[in-house]
CSV table of C-alpha atoms in Angstrom, one decimal:
chain,number,residue,atom,x,y,z
A,100,MET,CA,6.6,19.5,-3.7
A,101,ASN,CA,7.4,16.2,-1.9
A,102,HIS,CA,10.5,14.7,-3.3
A,103,GLY,CA,9.9,11.4,-1.5
A,104,TYR,CA,11.3,12.7,1.8
A,105,THR,CA,8.6,12.4,4.3
A,106,THR,CA,7.9,12.0,8.1
A,107,LYS,CA,6.4,8.7,9.4
A,108,ALA,CA,3.3,10.7,10.4
A,109,GLU,CA,2.6,11.1,6.8
A,110,MET,CA,2.7,7.3,6.1
A,111,GLY,CA,1.6,6.4,9.5
A,112,PRO,CA,-1.9,4.9,8.7
A,113,GLU,CA,-0.7,3.2,5.9
A,114,VAL,CA,2.4,1.5,7.6
A,115,THR,CA,-0.2,0.7,10.6
A,116,ALA,CA,-2.5,-1.2,8.4
A,117,ALA,CA,0.3,-3.1,6.6
A,118,ALA,CA,1.9,-4.3,10.1
A,119,GLY,CA,-1.4,-5.1,11.7
A,120,PHE,CA,-2.4,-7.2,8.8
A,121,VAL,CA,0.9,-9.2,8.6
A,122,SER,CA,0.8,-9.3,12.6
A,123,SER,CA,-2.7,-11.0,12.3
A,124,LEU,CA,-1.6,-13.5,9.7
A,125,LEU,CA,1.0,-14.7,12.3
A,126,ARG,CA,-1.7,-14.7,14.9
A,127,THR,CA,-3.7,-16.9,13.3
A,128,ARG,CA,-1.8,-20.1,14.0
A,129,GLY,CA,-1.4,-19.1,17.8
A,130,PHE,CA,2.4,-20.0,17.8
A,131,LEU,CA,3.5,-16.4,19.0
A,132,SER,CA,2.6,-14.6,22.2
A,133,GLU,CA,0.8,-11.5,22.1
A,134,GLN,CA,4.4,-9.8,23.7
A,135,GLN,CA,5.9,-11.4,20.5
A,136,LEU,CA,3.4,-10.2,18.0
A,137,GLN,CA,3.4,-6.5,19.2
A,138,ILE,CA,6.9,-6.2,19.0
A,139,PHE,CA,7.1,-7.8,15.6
A,140,SER,CA,4.1,-5.1,14.7
A,141,ASP,CA,5.9,-2.3,16.2
A,142,CYS,CA,9.3,-3.3,14.4
A,143,LEU,CA,7.8,-3.8,11.1
A,144,GLN,CA,6.2,-0.2,11.3
A,145,GLN,CA,9.6,1.3,12.1
A,146,VAL,CA,11.4,-0.7,9.5
A,147,LEU,CA,8.9,0.0,6.9
A,148,SER,CA,8.6,3.9,7.8
A,149,GLU,CA,12.4,3.8,7.5
A,150,HIS,CA,12.5,1.8,4.0
A,151,TYR,CA,9.8,4.0,2.6
A,152,LYS,CA,11.1,7.2,3.5
A,153,HIS,CA,12.7,8.4,0.4
A,154,HIS,CA,10.0,6.4,-1.7
A,155,TRP,CA,6.9,8.0,-0.5
A,156,PHE,CA,5.3,10.2,-3.1
A,157,PRO,CA,1.5,11.5,-1.9
A,158,GLU,CA,0.9,13.9,-4.8
A,159,LYS,CA,1.7,10.3,-7.1
A,160,PRO,CA,0.6,7.5,-5.3
A,161,GLN,CA,1.6,4.8,-7.8
A,162,LYS,CA,5.1,6.2,-8.0
A,163,GLY,CA,7.6,3.6,-6.2
A,164,SER,CA,4.6,1.2,-5.7
A,165,GLY,CA,7.0,-1.8,-6.8
A,166,TYR,CA,9.5,-0.7,-4.2
A,167,ARG,CA,7.1,-0.5,-1.4
A,168,CYS,CA,5.6,-4.0,-2.2
A,169,ILE,CA,5.9,-6.7,0.5
A,170,ARG,CA,6.3,-10.2,-1.8
A,171,ILE,CA,6.1,-13.7,-0.4
A,172,ASN,CA,6.5,-16.0,-3.6
A,173,HIS,CA,9.1,-18.8,-3.5
A,174,GLU,CA,10.9,-16.5,-1.4
A,175,MET,CA,10.3,-14.5,1.8
A,176,ASP,CA,10.4,-10.8,1.7
A,177,PRO,CA,13.5,-9.7,3.1
A,178,ILE,CA,11.7,-7.0,5.3
A,179,ILE,CA,9.7,-9.4,7.0
A,180,SER,CA,12.7,-11.9,7.4
A,181,LYS,CA,14.3,-9.3,9.1
A,182,VAL,CA,11.8,-8.2,11.3
A,183,ALA,CA,10.8,-12.0,12.1
A,184,SER,CA,14.5,-12.4,13.4
A,185,ARG,CA,14.3,-9.8,16.0
A,186,ILE,CA,11.5,-12.1,17.6
A,187,GLY,CA,13.1,-15.2,17.2
A,188,LEU,CA,11.7,-16.6,14.0
A,189,ASN,CA,13.7,-18.0,11.3
A,190,SER,CA,12.7,-18.4,7.7
A,191,HIS,CA,11.3,-22.0,8.1
A,192,GLN,CA,8.8,-20.9,10.8
A,193,LEU,CA,7.6,-17.7,8.6
A,194,TYR,CA,7.0,-20.3,5.8
A,195,GLN,CA,4.7,-22.3,8.2
A,196,LEU,CA,3.1,-19.1,9.5
A,197,LEU,CA,2.4,-16.9,6.3
A,198,PRO,CA,0.9,-17.7,3.1
A,199,ARG,CA,2.9,-19.3,0.4
A,200,GLU,CA,2.3,-16.5,-1.8
A,201,LEU,CA,1.1,-13.0,-0.6
A,202,THR,CA,1.7,-9.8,-2.2
A,203,MET,CA,0.8,-6.5,-0.4
A,204,TRP,CA,1.1,-2.9,-1.8
A,205,VAL,CA,1.4,-0.2,0.8
A,206,ASP,CA,0.7,3.2,-1.2
A,207,PRO,CA,-0.2,6.6,0.0
A,208,PHE,CA,-3.9,6.3,0.7
A,209,GLU,CA,-4.1,2.5,0.1
A,210,VAL,CA,-2.8,-0.5,1.3
A,211,SER,CA,-4.1,-3.6,-0.4
A,212,TYR,CA,-3.1,-7.2,-0.5
A,213,ARG,CA,-3.6,-10.6,-2.6
A,214,ILE,CA,-3.2,-14.2,-1.4
A,215,GLY,CA,-2.1,-16.5,-4.3
A,216,GLU,CA,-1.3,-15.7,-7.7
A,217,ASP,CA,-4.7,-15.6,-8.8
A,218,GLY,CA,-6.3,-14.2,-6.1
A,219,SER,CA,-8.5,-11.1,-5.6
A,220,ILE,CA,-7.1,-7.7,-4.3
A,221,CYS,CA,-8.8,-6.9,-1.2
A,222,VAL,CA,-8.3,-3.5,0.2
A,223,LEU,CA,-7.1,-3.1,3.8
A,224,TYR,CA,-6.8,0.5,4.0
A,225,GLU,CA,-8.2,3.4,2.1
A,226,ALA,CA,-8.3,7.0,2.5
A,227,GLU,CA,-9.1,10.2,0.1
A,228,ALA,CA,-6.2,11.6,-1.4
A,229,PRO,CA,-6.7,15.5,-0.1
A,230,ALA,CA,-7.4,17.8,-3.3
A,231,PRO,CA,-4.4,20.0,-4.3
A,232,SER,CA,-4.5,23.9,-3.4
A,233,CYS,CA,-4.5,26.4,-5.8
A,234,GLY,CA,-3.2,29.1,-3.5
A,235,GLY,CA,0.0,27.7,-2.5
A,236,ALA,CA,3.6,28.5,-3.7
A,237,SER,CA,4.5,25.0,-4.7
A,238,SER,CA,1.1,24.3,-6.8
A,239,GLY,CA,0.9,26.1,-10.1
A,240,PRO,CA,-1.5,26.3,-12.8
A,241,SER,CA,-1.6,22.3,-13.5
A,242,ALA,CA,-2.6,21.6,-10.1
A,243,CYS,CA,-5.5,24.2,-10.3
A,244,ASN,CA,-6.5,22.7,-13.7
A,245,ASN,CA,-6.5,19.3,-12.1
A,246,SER,CA,-8.3,20.2,-9.1
A,247,ALA,CA,-11.1,21.7,-11.6
A,248,LEU,CA,-11.1,18.8,-13.7
A,249,HIS,CA,-11.7,16.5,-10.5
A,250,CYS,CA,-14.4,18.9,-9.7
A,251,LYS,CA,-16.2,18.7,-12.9
A,252,ASN,CA,-15.9,14.6,-12.9
A,253,HIS,CA,-17.5,14.7,-9.3
A,254,PHE,CA,-20.3,16.9,-10.8
A,255,LEU,CA,-20.8,14.7,-13.8
A,256,MET,CA,-20.9,11.3,-11.7
A,257,GLY,CA,-24.0,12.7,-9.9
A,258,ARG,CA,-26.2,13.1,-13.1
A,259,THR,CA,-29.2,10.8,-13.2
A,260,SER,CA,-28.9,10.4,-16.9
A,261,PRO,CA,-26.8,7.7,-18.6
A,262,PRO,CA,-23.7,9.3,-20.8
A,263,LYS,CA,-24.8,9.3,-24.3
A,264,ASN,CA,-22.2,7.5,-26.2
A,265,TYR,CA,-21.9,8.2,-30.4
A,266,LEU,CA,-20.4,6.1,-32.8
A,267,MET,CA,-19.2,7.5,-36.0
A,268,THR,CA,-18.9,5.6,-39.1
A,269,VAL,CA,-16.9,6.7,-42.3
A,270,SER,CA,-17.9,5.7,-45.6
A,271,SER,CA,-16.5,6.3,-48.9
């Protein structure tokens, strides 16, 4: 069972997607060199991996989502500030280069973002969560039941007739 202790490889695609997205936002203004952007991206991947190390739960992807959220809204996200300072960017420059309001969720199997408070949520990266195995020592009967339910739901999703909805009324 994973207790939030993870390797960088396990969160690699998600962290890479997040760092790449923030770097691309910085790139749009043409203020930074490609070398600065690469350093920023590499440092951000490193810092995010370290920051998320004990808060990464592939078996429960939503657990810790608030901790892993990158947020700019009247205040610069401290992780972004820390990494930007490594390439010589101050807060004022960051506010000029990045959206005024940005929320990015870096979760196991999905990275998504929203620009503005009322913006649409867009998915940057999405992967299929691996199905739990029923034969492993760490998986108990509940993992097998969840797997069976998943297969059942998958089977039902492929049917051609619409589901039947019943309405029950009670009269006296």
